[in-house]
Coordinates of C-alpha atoms and ligand atoms in Angstrom, one line a residue:
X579 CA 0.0 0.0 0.0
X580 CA 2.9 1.9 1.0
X581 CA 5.1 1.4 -2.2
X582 CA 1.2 2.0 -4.6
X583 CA 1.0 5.2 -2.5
X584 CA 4.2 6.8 -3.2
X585 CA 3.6 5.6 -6.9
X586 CA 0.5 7.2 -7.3
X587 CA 2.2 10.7 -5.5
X588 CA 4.9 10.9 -8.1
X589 CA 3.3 9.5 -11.4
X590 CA -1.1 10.2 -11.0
X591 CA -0.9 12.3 -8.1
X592 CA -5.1 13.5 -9.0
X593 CA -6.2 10.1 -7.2
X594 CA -5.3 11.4 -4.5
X595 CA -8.2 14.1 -5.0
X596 CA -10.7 11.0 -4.8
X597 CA -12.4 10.9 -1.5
X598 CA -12.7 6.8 -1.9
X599 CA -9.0 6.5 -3.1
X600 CA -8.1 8.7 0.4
X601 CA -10.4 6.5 2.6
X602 CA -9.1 3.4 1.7
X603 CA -5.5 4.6 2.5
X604 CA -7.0 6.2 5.5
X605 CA -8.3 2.9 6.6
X606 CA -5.9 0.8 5.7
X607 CA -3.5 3.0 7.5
X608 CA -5.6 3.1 11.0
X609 CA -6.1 -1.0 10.4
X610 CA -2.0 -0.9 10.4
X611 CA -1.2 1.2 13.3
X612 CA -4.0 -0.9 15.7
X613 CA -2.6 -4.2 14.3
X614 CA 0.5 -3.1 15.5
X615 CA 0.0 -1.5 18.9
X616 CA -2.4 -4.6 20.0
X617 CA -0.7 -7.0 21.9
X618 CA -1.7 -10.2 20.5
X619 CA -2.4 -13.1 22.6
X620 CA -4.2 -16.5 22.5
X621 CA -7.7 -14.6 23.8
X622 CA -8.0 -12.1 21.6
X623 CA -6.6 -13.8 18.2
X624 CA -10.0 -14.4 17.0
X625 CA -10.3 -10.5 16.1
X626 CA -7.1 -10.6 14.3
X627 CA -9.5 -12.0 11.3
X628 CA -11.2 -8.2 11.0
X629 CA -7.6 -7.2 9.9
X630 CA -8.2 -8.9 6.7
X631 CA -11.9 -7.7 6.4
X632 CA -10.4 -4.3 6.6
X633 CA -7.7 -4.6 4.2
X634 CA -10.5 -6.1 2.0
X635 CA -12.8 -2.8 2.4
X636 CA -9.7 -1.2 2.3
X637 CA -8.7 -2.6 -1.3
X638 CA -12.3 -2.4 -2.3
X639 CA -12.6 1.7 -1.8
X640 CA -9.0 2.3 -3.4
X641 CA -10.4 0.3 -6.7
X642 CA -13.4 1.7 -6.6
X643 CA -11.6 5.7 -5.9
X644 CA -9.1 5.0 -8.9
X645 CA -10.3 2.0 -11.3
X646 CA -6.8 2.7 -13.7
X647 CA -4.8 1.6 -10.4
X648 CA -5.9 -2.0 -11.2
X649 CA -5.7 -2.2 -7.2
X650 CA -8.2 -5.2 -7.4
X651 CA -4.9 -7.6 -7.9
X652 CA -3.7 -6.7 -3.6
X653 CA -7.4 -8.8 -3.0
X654 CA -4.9 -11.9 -3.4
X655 CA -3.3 -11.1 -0.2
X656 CA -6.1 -10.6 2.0
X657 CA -7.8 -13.8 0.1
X658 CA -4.6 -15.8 1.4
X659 CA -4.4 -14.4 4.7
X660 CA -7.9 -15.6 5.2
X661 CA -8.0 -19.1 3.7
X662 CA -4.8 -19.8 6.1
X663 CA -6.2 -18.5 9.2
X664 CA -9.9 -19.0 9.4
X665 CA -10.4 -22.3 7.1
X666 CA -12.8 -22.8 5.5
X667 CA -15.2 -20.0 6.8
X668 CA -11.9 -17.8 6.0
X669 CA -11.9 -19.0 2.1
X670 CA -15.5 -18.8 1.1
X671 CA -16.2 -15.8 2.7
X672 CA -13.1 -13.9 2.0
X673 CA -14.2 -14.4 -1.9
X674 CA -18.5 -14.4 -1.3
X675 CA -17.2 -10.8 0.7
X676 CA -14.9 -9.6 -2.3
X677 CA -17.6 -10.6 -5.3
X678 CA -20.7 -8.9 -3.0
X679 CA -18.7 -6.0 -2.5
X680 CA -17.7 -5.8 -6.5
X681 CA -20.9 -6.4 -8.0
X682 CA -22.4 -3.7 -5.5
X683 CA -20.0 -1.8 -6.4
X684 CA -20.6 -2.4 -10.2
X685 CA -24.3 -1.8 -9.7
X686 CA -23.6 1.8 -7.8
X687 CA -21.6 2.6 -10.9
X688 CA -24.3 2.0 -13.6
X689 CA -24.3 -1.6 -13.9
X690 CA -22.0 -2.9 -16.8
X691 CA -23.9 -4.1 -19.8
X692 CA -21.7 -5.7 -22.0
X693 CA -21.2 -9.5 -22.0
X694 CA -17.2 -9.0 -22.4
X695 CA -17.6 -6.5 -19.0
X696 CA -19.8 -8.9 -17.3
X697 CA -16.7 -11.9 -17.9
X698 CA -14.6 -9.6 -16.2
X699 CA -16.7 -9.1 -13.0
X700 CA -16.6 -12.8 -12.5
X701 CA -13.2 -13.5 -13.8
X702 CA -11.8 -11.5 -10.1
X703 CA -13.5 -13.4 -7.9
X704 CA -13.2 -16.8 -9.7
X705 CA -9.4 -16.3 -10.0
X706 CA -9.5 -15.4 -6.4
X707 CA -11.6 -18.4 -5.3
X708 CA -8.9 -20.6 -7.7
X709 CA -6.7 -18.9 -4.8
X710 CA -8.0 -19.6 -1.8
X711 CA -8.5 -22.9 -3.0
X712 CA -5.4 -23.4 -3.5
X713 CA -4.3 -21.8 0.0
X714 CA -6.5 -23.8 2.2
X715 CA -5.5 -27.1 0.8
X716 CA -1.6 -26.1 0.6
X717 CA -2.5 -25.1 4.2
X718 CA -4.2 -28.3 5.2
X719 CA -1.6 -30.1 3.9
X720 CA 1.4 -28.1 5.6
X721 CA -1.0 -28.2 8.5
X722 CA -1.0 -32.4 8.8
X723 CA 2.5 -32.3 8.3
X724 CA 3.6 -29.9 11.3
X725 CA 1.4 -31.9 13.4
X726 CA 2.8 -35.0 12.0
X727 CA 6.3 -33.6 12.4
X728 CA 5.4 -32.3 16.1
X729 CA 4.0 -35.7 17.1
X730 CA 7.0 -37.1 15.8
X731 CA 9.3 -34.8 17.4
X732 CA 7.4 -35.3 21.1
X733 CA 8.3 -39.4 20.1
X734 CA 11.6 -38.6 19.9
X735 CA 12.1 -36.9 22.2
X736 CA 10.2 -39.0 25.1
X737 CA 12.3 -42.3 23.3
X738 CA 15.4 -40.0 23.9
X739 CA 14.6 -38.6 27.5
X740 CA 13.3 -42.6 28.4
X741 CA 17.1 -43.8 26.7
X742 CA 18.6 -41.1 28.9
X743 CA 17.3 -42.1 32.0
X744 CA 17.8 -45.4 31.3
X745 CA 21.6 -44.6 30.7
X746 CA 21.5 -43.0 34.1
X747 CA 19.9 -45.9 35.9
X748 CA 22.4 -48.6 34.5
X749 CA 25.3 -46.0 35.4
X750 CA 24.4 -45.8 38.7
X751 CA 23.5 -49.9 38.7
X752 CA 27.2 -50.3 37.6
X753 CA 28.5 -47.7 39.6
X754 CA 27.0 -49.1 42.7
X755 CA 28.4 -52.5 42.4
X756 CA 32.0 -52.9 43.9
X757 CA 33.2 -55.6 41.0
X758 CA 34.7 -53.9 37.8
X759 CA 32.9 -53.6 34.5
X760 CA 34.4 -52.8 31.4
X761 CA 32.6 -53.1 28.3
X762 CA 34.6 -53.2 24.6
X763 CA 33.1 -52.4 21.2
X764 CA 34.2 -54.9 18.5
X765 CA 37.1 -53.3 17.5
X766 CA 38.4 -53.6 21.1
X767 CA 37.7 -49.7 22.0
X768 CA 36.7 -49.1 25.3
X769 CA 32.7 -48.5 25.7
X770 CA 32.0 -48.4 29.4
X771 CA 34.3 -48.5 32.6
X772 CA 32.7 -48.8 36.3
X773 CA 34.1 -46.9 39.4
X774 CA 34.8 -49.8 40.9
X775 CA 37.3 -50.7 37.8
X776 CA 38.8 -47.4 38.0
X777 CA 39.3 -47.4 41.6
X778 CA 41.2 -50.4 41.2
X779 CA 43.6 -49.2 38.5
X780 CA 44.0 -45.9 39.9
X781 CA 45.1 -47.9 43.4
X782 CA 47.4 -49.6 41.2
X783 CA 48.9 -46.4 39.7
X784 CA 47.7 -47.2 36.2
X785 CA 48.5 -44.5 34.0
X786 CA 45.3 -42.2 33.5
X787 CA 43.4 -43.8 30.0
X788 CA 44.8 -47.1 30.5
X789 CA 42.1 -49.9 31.5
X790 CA 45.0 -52.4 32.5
X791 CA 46.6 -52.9 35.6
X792 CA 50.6 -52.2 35.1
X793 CA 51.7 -55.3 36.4
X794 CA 49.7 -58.6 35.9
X795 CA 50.6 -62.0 37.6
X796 CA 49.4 -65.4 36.7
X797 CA 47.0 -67.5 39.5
X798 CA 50.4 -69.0 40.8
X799 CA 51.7 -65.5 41.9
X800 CA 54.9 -65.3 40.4
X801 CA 55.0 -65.7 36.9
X802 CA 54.6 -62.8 35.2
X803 CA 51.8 -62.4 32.4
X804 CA 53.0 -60.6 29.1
X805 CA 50.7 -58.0 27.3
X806 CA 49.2 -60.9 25.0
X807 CA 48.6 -63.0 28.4
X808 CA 46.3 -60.7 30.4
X809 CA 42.8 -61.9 30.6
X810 CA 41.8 -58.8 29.1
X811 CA 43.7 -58.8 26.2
X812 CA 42.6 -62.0 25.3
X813 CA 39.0 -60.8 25.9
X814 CA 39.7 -58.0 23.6
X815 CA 40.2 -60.2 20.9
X816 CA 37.5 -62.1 21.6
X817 CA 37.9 -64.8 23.8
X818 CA 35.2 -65.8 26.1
X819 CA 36.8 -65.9 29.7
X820 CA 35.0 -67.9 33.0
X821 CA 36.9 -66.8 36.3
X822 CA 40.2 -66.2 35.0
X823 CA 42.5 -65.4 38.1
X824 CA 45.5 -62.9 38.0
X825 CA 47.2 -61.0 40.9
X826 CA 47.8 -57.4 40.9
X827 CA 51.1 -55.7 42.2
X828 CA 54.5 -56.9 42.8
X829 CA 55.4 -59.7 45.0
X830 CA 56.1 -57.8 48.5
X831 CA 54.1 -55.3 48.5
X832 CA 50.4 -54.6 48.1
X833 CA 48.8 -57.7 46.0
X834 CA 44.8 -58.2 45.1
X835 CA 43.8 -61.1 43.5
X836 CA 40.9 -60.3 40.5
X837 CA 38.3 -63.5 38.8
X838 CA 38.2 -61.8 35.6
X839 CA 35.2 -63.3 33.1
X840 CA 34.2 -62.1 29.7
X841 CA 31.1 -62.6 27.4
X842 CA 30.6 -61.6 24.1
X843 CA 28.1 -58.9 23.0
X844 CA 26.2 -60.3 20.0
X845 CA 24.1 -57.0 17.9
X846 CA 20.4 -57.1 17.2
X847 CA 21.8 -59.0 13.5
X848 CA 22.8 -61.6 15.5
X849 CA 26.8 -60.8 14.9
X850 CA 30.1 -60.6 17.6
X851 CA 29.4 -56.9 18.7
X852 CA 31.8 -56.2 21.3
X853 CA 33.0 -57.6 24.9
X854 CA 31.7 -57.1 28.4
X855 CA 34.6 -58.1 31.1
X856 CA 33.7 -58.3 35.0
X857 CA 36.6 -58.0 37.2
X858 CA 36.2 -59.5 41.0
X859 CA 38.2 -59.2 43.9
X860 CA 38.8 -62.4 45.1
X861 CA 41.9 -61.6 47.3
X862 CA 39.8 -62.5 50.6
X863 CA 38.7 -66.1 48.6
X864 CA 42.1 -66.9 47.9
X865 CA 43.7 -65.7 50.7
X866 CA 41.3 -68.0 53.0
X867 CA 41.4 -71.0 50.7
X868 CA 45.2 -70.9 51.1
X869 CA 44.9 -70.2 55.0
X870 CA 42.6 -73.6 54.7
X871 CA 44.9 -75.8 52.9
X872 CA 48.1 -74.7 54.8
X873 CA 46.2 -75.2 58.2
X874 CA 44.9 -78.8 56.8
X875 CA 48.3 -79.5 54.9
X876 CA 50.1 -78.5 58.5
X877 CA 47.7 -80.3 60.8
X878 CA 47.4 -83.9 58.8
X879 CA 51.7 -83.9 58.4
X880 CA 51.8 -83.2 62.2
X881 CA 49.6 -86.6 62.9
X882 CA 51.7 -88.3 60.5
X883 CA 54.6 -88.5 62.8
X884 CA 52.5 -89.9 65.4
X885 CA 50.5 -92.5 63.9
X886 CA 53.8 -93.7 62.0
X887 CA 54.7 -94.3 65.6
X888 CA 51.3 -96.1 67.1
X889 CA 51.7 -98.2 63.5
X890 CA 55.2 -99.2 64.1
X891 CA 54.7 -100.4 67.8
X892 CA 51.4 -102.2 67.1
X893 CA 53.6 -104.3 64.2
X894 CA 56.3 -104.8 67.3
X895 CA 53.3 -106.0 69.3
X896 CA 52.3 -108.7 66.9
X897 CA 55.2 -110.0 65.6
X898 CA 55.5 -110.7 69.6
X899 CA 55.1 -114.6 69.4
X900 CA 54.0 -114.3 73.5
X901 CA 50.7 -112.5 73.2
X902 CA 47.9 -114.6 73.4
X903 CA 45.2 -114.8 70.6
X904 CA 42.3 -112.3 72.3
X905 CA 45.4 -109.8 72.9
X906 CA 46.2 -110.5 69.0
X907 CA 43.0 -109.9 67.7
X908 CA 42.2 -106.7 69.8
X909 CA 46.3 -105.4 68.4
X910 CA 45.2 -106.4 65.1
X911 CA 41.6 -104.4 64.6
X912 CA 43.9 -101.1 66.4
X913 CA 46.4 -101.9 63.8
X914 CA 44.3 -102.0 60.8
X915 CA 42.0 -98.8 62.3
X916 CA 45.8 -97.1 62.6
X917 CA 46.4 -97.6 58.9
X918 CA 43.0 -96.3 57.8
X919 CA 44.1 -93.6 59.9
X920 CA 47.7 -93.1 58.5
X921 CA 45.4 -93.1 54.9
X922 CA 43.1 -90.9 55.4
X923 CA 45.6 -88.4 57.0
X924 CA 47.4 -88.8 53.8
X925 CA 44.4 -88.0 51.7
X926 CA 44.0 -85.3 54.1
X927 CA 48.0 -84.2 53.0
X928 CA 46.9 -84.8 49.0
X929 CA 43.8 -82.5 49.3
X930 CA 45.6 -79.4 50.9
X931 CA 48.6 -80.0 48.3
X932 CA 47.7 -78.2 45.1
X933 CA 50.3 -80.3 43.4
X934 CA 49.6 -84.0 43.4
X935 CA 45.6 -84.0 44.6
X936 CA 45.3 -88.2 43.0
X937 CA 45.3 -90.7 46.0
X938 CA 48.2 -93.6 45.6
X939 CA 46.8 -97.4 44.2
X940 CA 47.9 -100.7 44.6
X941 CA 45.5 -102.7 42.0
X942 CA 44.9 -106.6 42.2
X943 CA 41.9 -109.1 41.2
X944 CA 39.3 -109.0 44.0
X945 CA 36.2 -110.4 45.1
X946 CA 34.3 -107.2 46.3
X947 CA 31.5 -108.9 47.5
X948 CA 34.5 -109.3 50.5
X949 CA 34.9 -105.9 51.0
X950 CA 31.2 -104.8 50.9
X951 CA 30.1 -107.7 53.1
X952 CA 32.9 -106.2 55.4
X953 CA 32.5 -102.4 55.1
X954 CA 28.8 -103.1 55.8
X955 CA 29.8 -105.4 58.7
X956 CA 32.0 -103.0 60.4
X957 CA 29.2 -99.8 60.1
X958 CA 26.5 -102.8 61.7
X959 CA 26.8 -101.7 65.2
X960 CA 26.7 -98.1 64.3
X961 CA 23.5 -98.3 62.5
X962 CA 21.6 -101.1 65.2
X963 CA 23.0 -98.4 67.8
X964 CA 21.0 -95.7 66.2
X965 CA 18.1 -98.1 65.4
X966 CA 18.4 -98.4 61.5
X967 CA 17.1 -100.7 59.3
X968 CA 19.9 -102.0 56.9
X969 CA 18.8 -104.1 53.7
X970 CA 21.5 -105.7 51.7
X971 CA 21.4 -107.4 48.6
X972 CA 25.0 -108.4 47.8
X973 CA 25.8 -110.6 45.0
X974 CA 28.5 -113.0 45.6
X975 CA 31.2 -113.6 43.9
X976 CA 31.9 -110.0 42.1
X977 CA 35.0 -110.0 41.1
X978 CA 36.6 -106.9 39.5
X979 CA 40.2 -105.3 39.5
X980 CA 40.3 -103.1 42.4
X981 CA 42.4 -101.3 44.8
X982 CA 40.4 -103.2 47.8
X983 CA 41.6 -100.7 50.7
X984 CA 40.7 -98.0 48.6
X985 CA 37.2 -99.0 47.6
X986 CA 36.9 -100.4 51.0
X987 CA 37.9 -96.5 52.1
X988 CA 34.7 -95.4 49.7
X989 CA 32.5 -97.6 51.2
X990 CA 33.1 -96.8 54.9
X991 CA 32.7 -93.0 53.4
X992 CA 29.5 -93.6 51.9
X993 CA 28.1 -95.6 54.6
X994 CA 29.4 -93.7 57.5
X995 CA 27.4 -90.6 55.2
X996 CA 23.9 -92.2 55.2
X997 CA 24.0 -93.4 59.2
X998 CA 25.2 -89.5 59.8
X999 CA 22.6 -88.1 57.4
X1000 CA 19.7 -90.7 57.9
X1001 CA 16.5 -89.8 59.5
X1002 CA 15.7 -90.9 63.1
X1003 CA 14.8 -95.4 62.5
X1004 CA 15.3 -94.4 58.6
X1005 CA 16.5 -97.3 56.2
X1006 CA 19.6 -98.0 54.5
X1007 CA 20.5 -100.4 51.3
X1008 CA 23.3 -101.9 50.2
X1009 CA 23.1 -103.7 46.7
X1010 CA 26.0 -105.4 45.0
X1011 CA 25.4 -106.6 41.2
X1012 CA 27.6 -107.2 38.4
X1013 CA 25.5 -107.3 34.8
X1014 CA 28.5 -108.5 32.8
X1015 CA 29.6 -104.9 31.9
X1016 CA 29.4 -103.0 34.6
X1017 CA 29.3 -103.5 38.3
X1018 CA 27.2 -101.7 40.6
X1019 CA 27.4 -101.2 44.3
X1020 CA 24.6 -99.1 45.9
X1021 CA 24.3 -97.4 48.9
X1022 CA 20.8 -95.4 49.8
X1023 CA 19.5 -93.8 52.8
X1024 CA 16.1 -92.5 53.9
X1025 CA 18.2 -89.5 55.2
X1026 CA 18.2 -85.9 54.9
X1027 CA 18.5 -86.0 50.9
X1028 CA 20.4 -83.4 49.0
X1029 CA 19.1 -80.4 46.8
X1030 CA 19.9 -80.2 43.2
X1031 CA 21.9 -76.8 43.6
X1032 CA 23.7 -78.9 46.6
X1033 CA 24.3 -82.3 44.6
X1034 CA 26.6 -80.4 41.7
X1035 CA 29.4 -79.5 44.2
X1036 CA 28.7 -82.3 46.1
X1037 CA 31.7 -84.1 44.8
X1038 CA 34.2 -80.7 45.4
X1039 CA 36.6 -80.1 47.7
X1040 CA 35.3 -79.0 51.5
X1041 CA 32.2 -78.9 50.2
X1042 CA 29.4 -79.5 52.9
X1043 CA 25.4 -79.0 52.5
X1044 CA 24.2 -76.3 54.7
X1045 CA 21.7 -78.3 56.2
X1046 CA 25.0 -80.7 57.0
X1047 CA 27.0 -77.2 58.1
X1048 CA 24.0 -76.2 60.8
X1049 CA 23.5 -79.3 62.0
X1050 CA 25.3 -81.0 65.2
X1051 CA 26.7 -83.8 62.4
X1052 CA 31.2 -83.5 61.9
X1053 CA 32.5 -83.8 58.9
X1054 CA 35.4 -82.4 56.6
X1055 CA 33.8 -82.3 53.4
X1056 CA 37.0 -84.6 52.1
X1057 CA 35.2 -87.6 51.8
X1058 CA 33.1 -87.7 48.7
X1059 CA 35.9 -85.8 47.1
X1060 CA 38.5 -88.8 47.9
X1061 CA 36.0 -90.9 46.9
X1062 CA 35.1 -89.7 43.5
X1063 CA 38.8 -89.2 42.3
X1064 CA 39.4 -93.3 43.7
X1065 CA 36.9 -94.5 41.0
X1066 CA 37.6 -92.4 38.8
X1067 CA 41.1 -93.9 39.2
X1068 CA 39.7 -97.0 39.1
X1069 CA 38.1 -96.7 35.6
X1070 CA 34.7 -96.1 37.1
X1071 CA 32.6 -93.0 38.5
X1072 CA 30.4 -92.1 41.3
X1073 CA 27.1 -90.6 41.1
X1074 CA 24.5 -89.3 43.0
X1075 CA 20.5 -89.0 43.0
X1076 CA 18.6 -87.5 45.9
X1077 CA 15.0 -86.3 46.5
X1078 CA 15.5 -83.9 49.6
X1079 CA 13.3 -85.1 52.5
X1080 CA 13.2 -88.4 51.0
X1081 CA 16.4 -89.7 50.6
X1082 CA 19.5 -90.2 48.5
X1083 CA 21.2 -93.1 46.9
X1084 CA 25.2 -93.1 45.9
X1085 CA 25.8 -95.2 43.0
X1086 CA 29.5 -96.7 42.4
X1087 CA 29.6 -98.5 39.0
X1088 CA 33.2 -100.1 38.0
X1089 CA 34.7 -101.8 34.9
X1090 CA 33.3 -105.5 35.4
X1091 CA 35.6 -108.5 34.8
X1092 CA 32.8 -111.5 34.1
X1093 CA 33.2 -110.9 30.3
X1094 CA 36.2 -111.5 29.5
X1095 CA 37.5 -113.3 32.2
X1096 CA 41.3 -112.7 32.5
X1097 CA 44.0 -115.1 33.2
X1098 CA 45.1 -113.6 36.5
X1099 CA 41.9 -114.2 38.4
X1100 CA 42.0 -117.5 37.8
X1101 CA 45.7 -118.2 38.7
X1102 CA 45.0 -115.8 41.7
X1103 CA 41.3 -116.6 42.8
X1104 CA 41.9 -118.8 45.5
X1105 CA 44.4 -115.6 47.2
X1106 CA 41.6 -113.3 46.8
X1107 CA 39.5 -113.7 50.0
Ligands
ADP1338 P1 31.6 -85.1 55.4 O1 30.6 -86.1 55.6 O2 32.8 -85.4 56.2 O3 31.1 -83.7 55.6 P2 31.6 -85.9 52.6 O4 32.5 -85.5 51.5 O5 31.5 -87.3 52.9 O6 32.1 -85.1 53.9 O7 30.2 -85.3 52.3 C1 30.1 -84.0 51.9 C2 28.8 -83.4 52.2 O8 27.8 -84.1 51.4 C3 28.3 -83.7 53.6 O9 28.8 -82.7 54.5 C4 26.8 -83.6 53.5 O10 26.4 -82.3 53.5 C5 26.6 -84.2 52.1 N1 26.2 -85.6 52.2 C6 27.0 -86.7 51.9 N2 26.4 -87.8 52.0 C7 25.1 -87.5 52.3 C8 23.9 -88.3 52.5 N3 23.9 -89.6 52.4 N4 22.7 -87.6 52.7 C9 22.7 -86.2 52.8 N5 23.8 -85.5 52.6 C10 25.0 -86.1 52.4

């Protein structure tokens, strides 16, 4: 309006003589200056829309002041403004407002006769409705998409505040824990590092960016682990780790002992996507396991010495020709008890030695329908004294290749087990068969039983149920150790089945010798009783 103003001034500056032509400026003008001082907020937008009706009357009385000016062409702005803002409502009547006001106008001014002028009274408005046609679909359109755009926007950024807080959660999970976590992308680049993990390395005055302690040692303490050795570098290139142990620090001064385990990070294709590496401080594990064994390994050598001694005078006292046969037999039983004794004590000495943990065997053809009959003999008075009911059903003769002290050593274990662990006039059975392959030797109780969790380190080291650990019962948790590695040694294995509350039944199977039968029992049958 401005710009058409100042034209008009300098090149047909008589318009400005026409009352109409002066109006519509003065309008227009006044429509300007309120637009501009109102402060517009959401409550009073709705009269924003007389802006446009204004600039339309506006439009309408500089046309009608100075036809030449053409001015009817600026209805294409308040048409758009319109058909943005008020919709629908906006674009029909926006152009029903422009065409009543032209044709009024038309008829005021001697109503155009002509056909061709009558074309031209209806080409403004149809060209204008073409327009705001046009501008309320583009703006429908645009509309749809900002909300589409802002919908999508709010997604994003509740997936991205949820992600973050998520981040923050597992942070502090991690962070809270007081084993190290380091997590490695597939080219070995560091992801994720605990506290925990850099507490430990700073402790070990790692240099700052480095996630390996400076000086790794193996689980024996002393040797020394290269670059390529270290748990971690092998995790790094990709090998799966399960309780790795390494010692921190140099021998002499401070030393931590660390599990370190690895899994592999597989992507949502499926495919190797990086490491995660937990590092555990098991200084105070070691440290008392060792304490254990030396204790153990200390204790059993110092009752060496003396039962060497008992065992060496009970020999002087039966090669004593004088003793009578009572004395004799009561030597004898002390004497064998004193060997089982001197045995176990040096199983005791094997277990606490990390070196040579395999019990000593003498093998030799044997009927162990013998030693069953005997085990089971000697544990008798033990199991009427508690008022047990024992059921045997040993076959007879079983003869297999056997270590006969040492089986008779896992018999006494497993029986000695189900009278301590049997319930108050419980049951026990002893079964004895050989089915041409294998031998089996039974032994079940109607005991305590032994949970699942409980029954796969029942065969470990120490190892003692926790039902066995809180209850008045002894035991050193050796036994079924011991026991295990002697048939193992003996070509054979010992397994377990247990309902808890119900029972459990100890199962010995061992190489049998009916098919084939070998020369040597039959040149040494008659020597094996
Ligand atoms: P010990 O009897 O000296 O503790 P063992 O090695 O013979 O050592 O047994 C290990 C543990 O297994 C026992 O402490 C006990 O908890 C459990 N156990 C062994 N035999 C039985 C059994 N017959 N019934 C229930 N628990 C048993």
């Amino acid at each position: 309006m401005l710009l058409m103003t100042c034209f008009v001034v300098v090149v047909h500056s008589t318009s400005l003589a026409d009352p109409l032509f002066l109006w519509g400026l003065a309008l227009e003008f006044v429509a300007t200056v309120v637009a501009l001082l109102i402060t517009w907020t959401e409550r009073n937008s709705r009269w924003a829309t007389l802006l446009p009706i204004t600039n339309i009357l506006a439009i309408f009385l500089i046309r009608e002041g100075a036809p030449q000016l053409s001015a009817g062409l600026l209805f294409v702005l308040p048409v758009i403004w319109m058909s943005r803002r008020n919709g629908i409502a906006g674009t029909i009547g926006s152009v029903v407002l422009i065409a009543v006001l032209i044709w009024t106008g038309a008829i005021f001014n001697d109503a155009p006769t002509s056909g061709l002028a009558l074309v031209g009274l209806f080409l403004l408005p149809m060209t204008l409705a073409f327009v705001a046609t046009a501008t309320y679909f583009t703006a429908r359109h645009s509309a749809s998409q900002r909300i589409l755009l802002q919908q999508q926007a709010q997604l994003v950024e509740r997936a991205f505040a949820r992600a973050s807080s998520q981040e923050r959660l597992r942070n502090e999970i991690l962070n809270a824990v007081n084993f190290g976590v380091i997590a490695l992308d597939r080219n070995g680049l560091l992801i994720l590092m605990n506290d925990a993990h850099q507490k430990s390395l700073s402790e070990f005055d790692a240099p700052a960016g480095v996630i390996v302690h400076p000086v790794v040692y193996g689980p024996d303490r002393v040797t020394r682990l290269s670059n390529v050795e270290r748990p971690l570098a092998r995790a790094i290139a990709g090998e799966s780790l399960d309780g790795e142990i390494i010692w921190i620090g140099e021998p002499g001064s401070r030393r931590e002992a660390f599990s370190v385990s690895s899994r592999p990070l597989t992507g949502s294709d499926g495919r190797f996507d990086g490491q995660v590496v937990v590092v555990r401080d098991v200084t105070r594990e070691l440290d008392a396991i060792k304490a254990r064994d030396d204790l153990v390994a200390s204790v059993s050598h110092d009752l060496r010495t003396p039962i060497t001694s008992i065992l060496g005078y009970l020999e002087l006292v039966l090669e004593d020709d004088e003793i009578d046969e009572e004395s004799r037999k009561m030597v004898g039983i002390a004497h064998r008890n004193s060997e089982r004794l001197f045995a176990l004590v040096s199983d005791l000495m094997h277990a606490a030695s990390e070196s040579d943990p395999k019990p000593a065997m003498t093998f030799l053809p044997y009927d162990l329908s013998y030693t069953v009959d005997e085990a089971v003999e000697s544990q008798r008075p033990m199991m009427e004294g508690q008022g047990l009911q024992l059921n045997t059903d040993i076959e007879t003769p079983v003869l297999c290749v056997i270590d006969p002290l040492r089986i008779r050593q896992v018999l006494d274990n497993l029986l000695t087990n189900a009278v301590k662990y049997n319930s108050e006039h419980g049951e026990i059975g002893v079964t004895l068969h050989d089915d041409g392959s294998t031998v089996r030797i039974a032994v079940s109780d109607t005991g305590l039983g032994i949970s699942d969790d409980d029954q796969k380190q029942l065969f470990q080291r120490f190892f003692r149920t926790e039902t066995a650990r809180l209850s008045s019962v002894h035991g050193s948790g050796l036994g079924l150790n011991i026991s295990a590695e002697i048939i193992k040694e003996h070509g054979g294995e010992l397994v377990v089945s247990s309902v808890v509350g119900v029972g459990s039944t100890f199962e010995i199977t061992l190489p049998s010798l009916r098919n084939p039968v070998p020369n040597i029992l039959t040149e040494s049958s008659g020597s094996t009783r």
